Short mmCIF file of C-alpha atoms in Angstrom, two decimals:
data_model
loop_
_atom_site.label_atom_id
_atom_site.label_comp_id
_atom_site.label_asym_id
_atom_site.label_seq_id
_atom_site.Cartn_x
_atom_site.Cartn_y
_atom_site.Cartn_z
CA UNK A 91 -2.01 11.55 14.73
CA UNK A 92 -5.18 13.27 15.79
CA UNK A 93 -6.69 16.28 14.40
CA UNK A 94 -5.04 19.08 15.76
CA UNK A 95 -7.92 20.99 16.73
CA UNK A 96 -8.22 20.32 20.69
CA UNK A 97 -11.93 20.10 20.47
CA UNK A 98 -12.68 17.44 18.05
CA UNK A 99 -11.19 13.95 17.50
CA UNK A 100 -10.50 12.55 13.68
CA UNK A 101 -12.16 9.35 13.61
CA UNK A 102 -10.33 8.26 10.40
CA UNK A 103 -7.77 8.13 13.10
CA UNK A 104 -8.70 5.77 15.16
CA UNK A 105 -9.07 1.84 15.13
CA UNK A 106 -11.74 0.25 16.74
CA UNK A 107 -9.94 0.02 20.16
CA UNK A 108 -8.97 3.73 20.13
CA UNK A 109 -12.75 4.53 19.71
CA UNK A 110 -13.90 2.40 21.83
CA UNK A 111 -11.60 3.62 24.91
CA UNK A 112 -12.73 7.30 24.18
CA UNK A 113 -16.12 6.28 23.59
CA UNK A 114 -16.25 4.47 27.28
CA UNK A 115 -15.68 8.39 28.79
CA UNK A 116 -19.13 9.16 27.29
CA UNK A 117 -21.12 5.93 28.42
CA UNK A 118 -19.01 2.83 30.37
CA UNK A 119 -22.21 1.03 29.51
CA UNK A 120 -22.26 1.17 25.43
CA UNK A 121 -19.22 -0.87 25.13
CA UNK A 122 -20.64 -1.98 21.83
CA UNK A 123 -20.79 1.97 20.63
CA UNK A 124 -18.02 1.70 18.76
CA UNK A 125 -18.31 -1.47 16.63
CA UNK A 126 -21.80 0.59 15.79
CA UNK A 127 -19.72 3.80 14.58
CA UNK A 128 -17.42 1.20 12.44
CA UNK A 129 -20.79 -0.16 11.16
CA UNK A 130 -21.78 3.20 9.65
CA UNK A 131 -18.96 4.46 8.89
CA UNK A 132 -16.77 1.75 7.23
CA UNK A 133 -19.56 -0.84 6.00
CA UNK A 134 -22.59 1.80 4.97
CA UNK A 135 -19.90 4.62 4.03
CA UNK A 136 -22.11 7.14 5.97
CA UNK A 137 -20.13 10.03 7.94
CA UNK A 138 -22.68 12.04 9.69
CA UNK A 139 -23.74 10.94 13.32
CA UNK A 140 -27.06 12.30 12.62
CA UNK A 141 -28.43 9.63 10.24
CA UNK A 142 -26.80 6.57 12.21
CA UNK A 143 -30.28 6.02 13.50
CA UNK A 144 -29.35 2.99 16.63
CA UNK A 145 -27.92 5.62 18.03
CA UNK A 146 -29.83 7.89 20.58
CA UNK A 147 -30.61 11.05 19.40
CA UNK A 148 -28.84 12.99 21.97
CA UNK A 149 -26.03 11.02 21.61
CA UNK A 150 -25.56 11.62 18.08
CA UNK A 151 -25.31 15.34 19.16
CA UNK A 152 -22.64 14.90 21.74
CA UNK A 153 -20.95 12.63 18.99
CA UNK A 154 -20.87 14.49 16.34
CA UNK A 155 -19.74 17.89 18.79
CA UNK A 156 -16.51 15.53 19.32
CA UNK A 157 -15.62 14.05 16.42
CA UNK A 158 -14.99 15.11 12.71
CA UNK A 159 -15.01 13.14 9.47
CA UNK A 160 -12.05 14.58 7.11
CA UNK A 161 -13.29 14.53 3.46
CA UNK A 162 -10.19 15.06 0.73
CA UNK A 163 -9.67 17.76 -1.69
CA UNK A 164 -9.75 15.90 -5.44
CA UNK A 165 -7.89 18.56 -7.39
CA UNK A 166 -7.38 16.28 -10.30
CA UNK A 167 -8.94 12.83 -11.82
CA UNK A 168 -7.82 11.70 -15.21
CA UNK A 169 -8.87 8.20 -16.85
CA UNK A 170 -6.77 5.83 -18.58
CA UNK A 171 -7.49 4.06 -21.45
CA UNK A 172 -7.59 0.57 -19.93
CA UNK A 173 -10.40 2.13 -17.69
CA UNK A 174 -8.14 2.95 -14.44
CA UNK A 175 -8.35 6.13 -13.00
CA UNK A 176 -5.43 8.64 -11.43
CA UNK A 177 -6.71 11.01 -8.99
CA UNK A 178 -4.68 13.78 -6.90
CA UNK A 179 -5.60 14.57 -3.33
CA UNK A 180 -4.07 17.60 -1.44
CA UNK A 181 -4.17 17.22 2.08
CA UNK A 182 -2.66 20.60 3.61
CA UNK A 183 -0.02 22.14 1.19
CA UNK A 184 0.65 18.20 0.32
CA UNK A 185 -0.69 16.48 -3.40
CA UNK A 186 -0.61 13.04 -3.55
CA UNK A 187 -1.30 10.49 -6.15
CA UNK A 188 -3.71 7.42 -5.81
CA UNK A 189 -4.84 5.05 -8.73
CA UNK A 190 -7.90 2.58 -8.80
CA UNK A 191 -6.60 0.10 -11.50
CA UNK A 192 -9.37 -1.89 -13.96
CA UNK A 193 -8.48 -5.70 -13.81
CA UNK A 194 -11.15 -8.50 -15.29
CA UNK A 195 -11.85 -9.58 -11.82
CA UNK A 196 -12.92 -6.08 -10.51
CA UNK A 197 -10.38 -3.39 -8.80
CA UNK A 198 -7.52 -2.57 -7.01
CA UNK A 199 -6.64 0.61 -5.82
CA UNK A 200 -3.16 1.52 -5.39
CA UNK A 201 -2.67 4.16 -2.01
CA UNK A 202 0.14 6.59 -1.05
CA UNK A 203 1.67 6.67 2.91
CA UNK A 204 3.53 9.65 2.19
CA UNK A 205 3.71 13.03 0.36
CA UNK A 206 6.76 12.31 -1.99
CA UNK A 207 9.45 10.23 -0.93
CA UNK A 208 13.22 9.94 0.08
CA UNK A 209 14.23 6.77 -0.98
CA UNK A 210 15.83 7.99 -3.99
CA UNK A 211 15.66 4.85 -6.48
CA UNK A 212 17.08 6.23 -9.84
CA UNK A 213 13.71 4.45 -11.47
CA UNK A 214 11.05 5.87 -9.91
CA UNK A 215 9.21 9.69 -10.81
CA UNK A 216 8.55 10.11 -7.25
CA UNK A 217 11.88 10.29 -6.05
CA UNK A 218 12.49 13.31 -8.05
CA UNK A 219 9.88 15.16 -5.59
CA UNK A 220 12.30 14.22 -2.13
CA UNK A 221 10.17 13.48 0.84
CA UNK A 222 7.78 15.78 2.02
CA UNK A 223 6.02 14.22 4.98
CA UNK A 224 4.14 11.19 6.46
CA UNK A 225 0.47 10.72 6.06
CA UNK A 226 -1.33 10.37 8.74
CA UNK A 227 -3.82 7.10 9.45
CA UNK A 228 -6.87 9.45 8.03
CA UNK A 229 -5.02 10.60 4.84
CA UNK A 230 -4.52 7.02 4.04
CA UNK A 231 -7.82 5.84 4.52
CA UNK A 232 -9.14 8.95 3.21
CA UNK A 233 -7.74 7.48 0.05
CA UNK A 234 -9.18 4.11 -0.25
CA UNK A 235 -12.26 5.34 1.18
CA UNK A 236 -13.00 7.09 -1.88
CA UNK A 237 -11.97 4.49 -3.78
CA UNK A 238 -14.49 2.73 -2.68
CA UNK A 239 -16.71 4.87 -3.02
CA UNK A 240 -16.28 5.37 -7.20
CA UNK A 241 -16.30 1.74 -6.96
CA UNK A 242 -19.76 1.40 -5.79
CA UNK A 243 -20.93 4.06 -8.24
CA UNK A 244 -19.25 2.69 -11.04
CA UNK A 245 -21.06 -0.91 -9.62
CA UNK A 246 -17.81 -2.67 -9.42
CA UNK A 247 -15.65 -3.96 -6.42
CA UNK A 248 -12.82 -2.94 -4.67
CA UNK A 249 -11.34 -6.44 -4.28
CA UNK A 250 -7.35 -5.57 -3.40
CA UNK A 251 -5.34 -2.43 -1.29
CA UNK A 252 -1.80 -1.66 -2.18
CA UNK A 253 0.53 0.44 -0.45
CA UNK A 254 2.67 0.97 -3.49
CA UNK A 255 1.93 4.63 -4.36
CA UNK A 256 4.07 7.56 -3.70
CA UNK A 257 6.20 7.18 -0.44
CA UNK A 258 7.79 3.90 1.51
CA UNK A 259 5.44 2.62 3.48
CA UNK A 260 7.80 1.41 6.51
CA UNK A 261 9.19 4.56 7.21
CA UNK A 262 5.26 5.61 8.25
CA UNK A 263 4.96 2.08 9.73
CA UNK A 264 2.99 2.96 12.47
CA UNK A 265 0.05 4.97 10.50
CA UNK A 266 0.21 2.18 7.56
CA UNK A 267 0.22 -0.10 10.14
CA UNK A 268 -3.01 0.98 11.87
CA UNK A 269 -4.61 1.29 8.18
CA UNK A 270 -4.30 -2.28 7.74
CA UNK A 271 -5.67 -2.61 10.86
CA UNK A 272 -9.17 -1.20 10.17
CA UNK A 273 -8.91 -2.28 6.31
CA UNK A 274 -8.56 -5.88 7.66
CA UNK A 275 -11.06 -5.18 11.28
CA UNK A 276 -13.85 -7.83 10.45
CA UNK A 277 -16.12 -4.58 12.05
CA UNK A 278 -14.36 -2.07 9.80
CA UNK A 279 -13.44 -2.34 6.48
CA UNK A 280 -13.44 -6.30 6.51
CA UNK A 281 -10.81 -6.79 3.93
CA UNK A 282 -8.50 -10.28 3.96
CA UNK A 283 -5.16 -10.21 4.86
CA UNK A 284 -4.63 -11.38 1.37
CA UNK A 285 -5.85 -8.58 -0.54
CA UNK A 286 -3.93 -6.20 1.15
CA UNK A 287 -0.38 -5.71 -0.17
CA UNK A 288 2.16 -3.24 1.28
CA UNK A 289 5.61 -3.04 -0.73
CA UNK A 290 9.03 -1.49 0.75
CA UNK A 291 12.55 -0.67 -0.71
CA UNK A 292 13.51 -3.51 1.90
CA UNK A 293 14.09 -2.19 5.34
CA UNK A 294 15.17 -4.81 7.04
CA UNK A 295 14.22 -3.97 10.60
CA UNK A 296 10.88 -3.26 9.56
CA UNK A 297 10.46 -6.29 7.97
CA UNK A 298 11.21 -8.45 10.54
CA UNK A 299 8.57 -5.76 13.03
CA UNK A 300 5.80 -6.68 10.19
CA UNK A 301 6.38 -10.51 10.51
CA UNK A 302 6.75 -10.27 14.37
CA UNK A 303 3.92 -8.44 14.88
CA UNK A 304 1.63 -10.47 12.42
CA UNK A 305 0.33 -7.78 10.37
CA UNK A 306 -2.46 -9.04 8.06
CA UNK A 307 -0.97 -8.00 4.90
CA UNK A 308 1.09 -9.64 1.96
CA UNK A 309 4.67 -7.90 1.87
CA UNK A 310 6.21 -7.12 -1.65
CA UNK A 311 10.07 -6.04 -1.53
CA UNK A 312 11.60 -4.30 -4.22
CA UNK A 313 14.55 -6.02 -5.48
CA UNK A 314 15.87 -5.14 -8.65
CA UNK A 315 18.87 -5.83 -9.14
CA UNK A 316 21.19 -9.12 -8.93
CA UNK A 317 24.19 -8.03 -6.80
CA UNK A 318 24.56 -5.72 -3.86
CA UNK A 319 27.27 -3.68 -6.40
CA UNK A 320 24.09 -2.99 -8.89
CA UNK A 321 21.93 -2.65 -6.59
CA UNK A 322 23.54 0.29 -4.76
CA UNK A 323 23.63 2.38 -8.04
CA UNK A 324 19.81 2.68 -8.48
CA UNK A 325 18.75 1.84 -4.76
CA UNK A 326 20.86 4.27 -1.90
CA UNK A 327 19.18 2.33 0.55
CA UNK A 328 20.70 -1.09 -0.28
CA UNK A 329 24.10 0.88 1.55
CA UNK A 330 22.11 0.47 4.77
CA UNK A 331 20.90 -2.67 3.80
CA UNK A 332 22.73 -5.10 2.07
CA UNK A 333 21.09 -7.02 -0.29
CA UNK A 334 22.68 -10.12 1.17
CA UNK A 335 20.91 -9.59 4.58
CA UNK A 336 18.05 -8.99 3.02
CA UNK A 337 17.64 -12.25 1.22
CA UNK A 338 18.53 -13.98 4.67
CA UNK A 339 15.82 -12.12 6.39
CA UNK A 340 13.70 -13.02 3.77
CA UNK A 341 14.32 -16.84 4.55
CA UNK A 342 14.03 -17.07 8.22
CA UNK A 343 11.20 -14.82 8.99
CA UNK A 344 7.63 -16.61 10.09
CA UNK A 345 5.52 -16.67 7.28
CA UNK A 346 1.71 -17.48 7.43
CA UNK A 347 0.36 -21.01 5.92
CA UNK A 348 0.76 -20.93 2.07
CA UNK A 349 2.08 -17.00 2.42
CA UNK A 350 4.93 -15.97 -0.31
CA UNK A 351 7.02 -13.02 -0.06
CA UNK A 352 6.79 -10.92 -3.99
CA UNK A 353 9.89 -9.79 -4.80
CA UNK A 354 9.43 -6.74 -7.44
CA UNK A 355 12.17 -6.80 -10.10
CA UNK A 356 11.62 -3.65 -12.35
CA UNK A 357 13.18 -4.21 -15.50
CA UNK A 358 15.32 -1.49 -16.75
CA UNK A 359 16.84 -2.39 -20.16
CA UNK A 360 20.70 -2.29 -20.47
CA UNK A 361 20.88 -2.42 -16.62
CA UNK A 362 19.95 -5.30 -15.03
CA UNK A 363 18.67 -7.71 -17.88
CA UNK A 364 21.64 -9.35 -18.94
CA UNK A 365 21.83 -12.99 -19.43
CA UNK A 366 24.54 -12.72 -16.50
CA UNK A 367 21.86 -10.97 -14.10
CA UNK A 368 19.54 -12.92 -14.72
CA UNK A 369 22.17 -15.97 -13.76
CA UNK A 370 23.42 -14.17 -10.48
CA UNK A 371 19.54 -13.48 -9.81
CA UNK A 372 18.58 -17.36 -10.12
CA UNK A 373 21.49 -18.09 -7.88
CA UNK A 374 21.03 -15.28 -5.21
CA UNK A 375 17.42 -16.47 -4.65
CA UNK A 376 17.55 -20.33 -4.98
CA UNK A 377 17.75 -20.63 -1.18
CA UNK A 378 14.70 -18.95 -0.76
CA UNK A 379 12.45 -19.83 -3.57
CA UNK A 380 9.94 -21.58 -1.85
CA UNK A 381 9.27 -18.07 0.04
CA UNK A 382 8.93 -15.98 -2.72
CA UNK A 383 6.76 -14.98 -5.88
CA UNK A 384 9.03 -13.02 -8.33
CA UNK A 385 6.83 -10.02 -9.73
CA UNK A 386 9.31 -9.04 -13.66
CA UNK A 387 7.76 -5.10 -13.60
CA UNK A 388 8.59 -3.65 -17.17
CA UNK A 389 10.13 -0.29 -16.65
CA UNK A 390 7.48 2.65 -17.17
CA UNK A 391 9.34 5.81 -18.61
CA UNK A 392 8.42 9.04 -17.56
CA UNK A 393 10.00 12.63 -18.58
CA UNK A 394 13.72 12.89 -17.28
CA UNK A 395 13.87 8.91 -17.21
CA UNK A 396 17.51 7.04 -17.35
CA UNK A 397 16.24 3.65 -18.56
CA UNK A 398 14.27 2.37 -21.22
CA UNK A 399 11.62 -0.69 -21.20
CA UNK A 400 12.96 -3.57 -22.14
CA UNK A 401 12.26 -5.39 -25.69
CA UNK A 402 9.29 -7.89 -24.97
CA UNK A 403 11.59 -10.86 -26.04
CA UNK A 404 13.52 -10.14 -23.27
CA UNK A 405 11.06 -9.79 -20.65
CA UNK A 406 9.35 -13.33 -21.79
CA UNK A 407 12.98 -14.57 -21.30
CA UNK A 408 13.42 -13.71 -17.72
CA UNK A 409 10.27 -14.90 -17.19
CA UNK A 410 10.54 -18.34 -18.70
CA UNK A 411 13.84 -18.77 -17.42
CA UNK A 412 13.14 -18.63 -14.26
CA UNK A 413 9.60 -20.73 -13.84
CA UNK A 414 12.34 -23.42 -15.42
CA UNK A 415 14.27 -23.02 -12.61
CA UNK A 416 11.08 -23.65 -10.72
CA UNK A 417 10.16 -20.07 -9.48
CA UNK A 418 6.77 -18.90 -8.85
CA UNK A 419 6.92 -16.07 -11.66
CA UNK A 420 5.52 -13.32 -13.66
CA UNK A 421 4.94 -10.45 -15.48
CA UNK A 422 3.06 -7.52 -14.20
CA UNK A 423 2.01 -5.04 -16.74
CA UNK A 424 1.57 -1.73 -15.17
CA UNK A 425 -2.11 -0.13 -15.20
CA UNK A 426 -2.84 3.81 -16.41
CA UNK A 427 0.75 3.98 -17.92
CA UNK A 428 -0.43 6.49 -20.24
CA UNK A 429 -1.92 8.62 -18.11
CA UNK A 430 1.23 8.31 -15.73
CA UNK A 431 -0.61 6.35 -13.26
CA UNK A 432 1.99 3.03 -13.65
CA UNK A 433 4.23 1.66 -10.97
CA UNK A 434 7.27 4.46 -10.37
CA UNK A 435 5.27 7.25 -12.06
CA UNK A 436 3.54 9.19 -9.34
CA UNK A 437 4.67 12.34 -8.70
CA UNK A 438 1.52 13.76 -7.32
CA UNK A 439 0.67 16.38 -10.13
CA UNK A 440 -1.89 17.51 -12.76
#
């Protein structure tokens, strides 16, 4: 989606290709224009075409006459105690929630693709909000963008990209889609396929689009529950998609060389953390567990929540349990939970 002003182009918008076609209208000899643009823009983190000094001068003016570089509105950044940090961007009438999580090994920075959501999961804050729109491509780089940005001032790195924030990412497939894109582009943002993670509630024609079309991304499905019955009650979507189909999909589609599948299991105590789910679990995904790395989220509780956290005992349990039953396994303790920054508690306020 462009910006809609006529005049001027959004060049958080574009890949490389897009740019470069446009670019070619200018001068058919600079073919190598735009990988310079990328170079400032997504490498030095500069965004004015009148300090991107291999550039000629006039140039620069026709450049910058045509295209704009959207900055965000922060209305609201709040730090957690484990050193993350939650902030809110409004884009239009829209607020949306990133977080840039503190790990040992540096940072990961968690993006939205959409401004609420309507998937409806019965564990999540953000379904409470209903969907208000997609992001466009810009929005959603607009986001890591400044994450990388209070990286570098902060001197730390940016090391992974998740697409688990507010919204489901493969119902804005084609905007995520070009974000990985230029966060993977070796001349844009130059991450690996392997630090970039993009999560959905499971829909299965999408999935089998993202393996077809070899996006360079790890894929994380949200599973949660044991049975397609159980799975219904907390997950609407599963009523589209069976979970039965979805576990199939899961073991046919074309994975890359050593590339697992996370499966998310959110554990919501008194719900799906039986001895007997955990059974029917083990069972539903021993055909496939050779594709998959199973991700045990502890439930994060939020004002209005249904569910509780599990006791820890527990959650060591299903853990244990299954890496006996030779599953790649563990447990993934939400970042910026008390600042409501954890894993289904965006809801993109203050």
């Amino acid at each position: 989606m462009l910006n809609p002003d006529p005049e001027t182009i959004e060049i958080f918008d574009l890949s490389r290709e897009e740019l470069r076609r446009i670019l070619l209208d200018f001068d058919a000899n600079k073919y190598y224009l735009a990988d310079q643009i990328f170079d400032w823009v997504y490498k030095k983190l500069l965004f004015d075409f009148s300090k991107m000094t291999n550039i000629p001068e006039k140039l620069r003016a026709v450049l910058s006459a045509k295209f704009t570089f959207s900055q965000p509105e922060i209305v609201f950044k709040k730090f957690s105690a484990d050193g993350s940090c939650k902030f809110v961007m409004k884009f239009g009438a829209q607020k949306v929630e990133s977080v840039l999580m503190r790990h040992n090994y540096g940072l990961s920075l968690c993006v939205s693709s959409q401004a609420g959501c309507g998937m409806g999961c019965k564990f999540c804050k953000t379904a409470t909000l209903g969907f208000g729109r997609n992001l466009t491509t810009s929005e959603i780089l607009q986001q890591i963008i400044f994450g990388l940005i209070s990286a570098k001032k902060s001197n730390l790195k940016l090391r992974n990209v998740v697409f688990m924030g507010m919204g489901e990412p493969f119902h804005n497939y084609e905007n995520v889609k070009k974000t990985i894109l230029i966060l993977t582009d070796p001349k844009g943002l130059g991450f690996s396929w392997r630090n970039v993670t993009v999560s959905t509630v499971g829909l299965i024609n999408r999935i089998k689009q993202f393996f077809e079309e070899k996006i360079p991304s790890q894929l994380a499905i949200s599973l949660n529950a044991p049975t397609q019955e159980k799975r219904k009650q907390i997950m609407p979507i599963s009523a589209r998609f069976p979970l039965e189909e979805l576990v199939e999909t899961i073991g046919i589609v074309n994975l890359r060389p050593r590339q697992k599948i996370f499966l998310e299991y959110v554990l919501l105590g008194g719900f799906n953390t039986s001895n007997e789910d955990l059974s029917l679990l083990i069972k539903l995904l021993k055909p496939i567990r050779d594709r998959i790395k199973v991700n045990l989220i502890p439930f994060n509780s939020f004002e209005g929540a249904i569910f509780q956290r599990p006791p820890t005992q527990i959650i060591e349990k299903w853990r244990n349990e299954l890496v006996k039953n030779g599953f790649t396994a563990t447990v993934r303790w939400s970042k910026a939970v008390d600042i409501l920054g954890g894993c289904g508690q965006l809801a993109g306020v203050d």
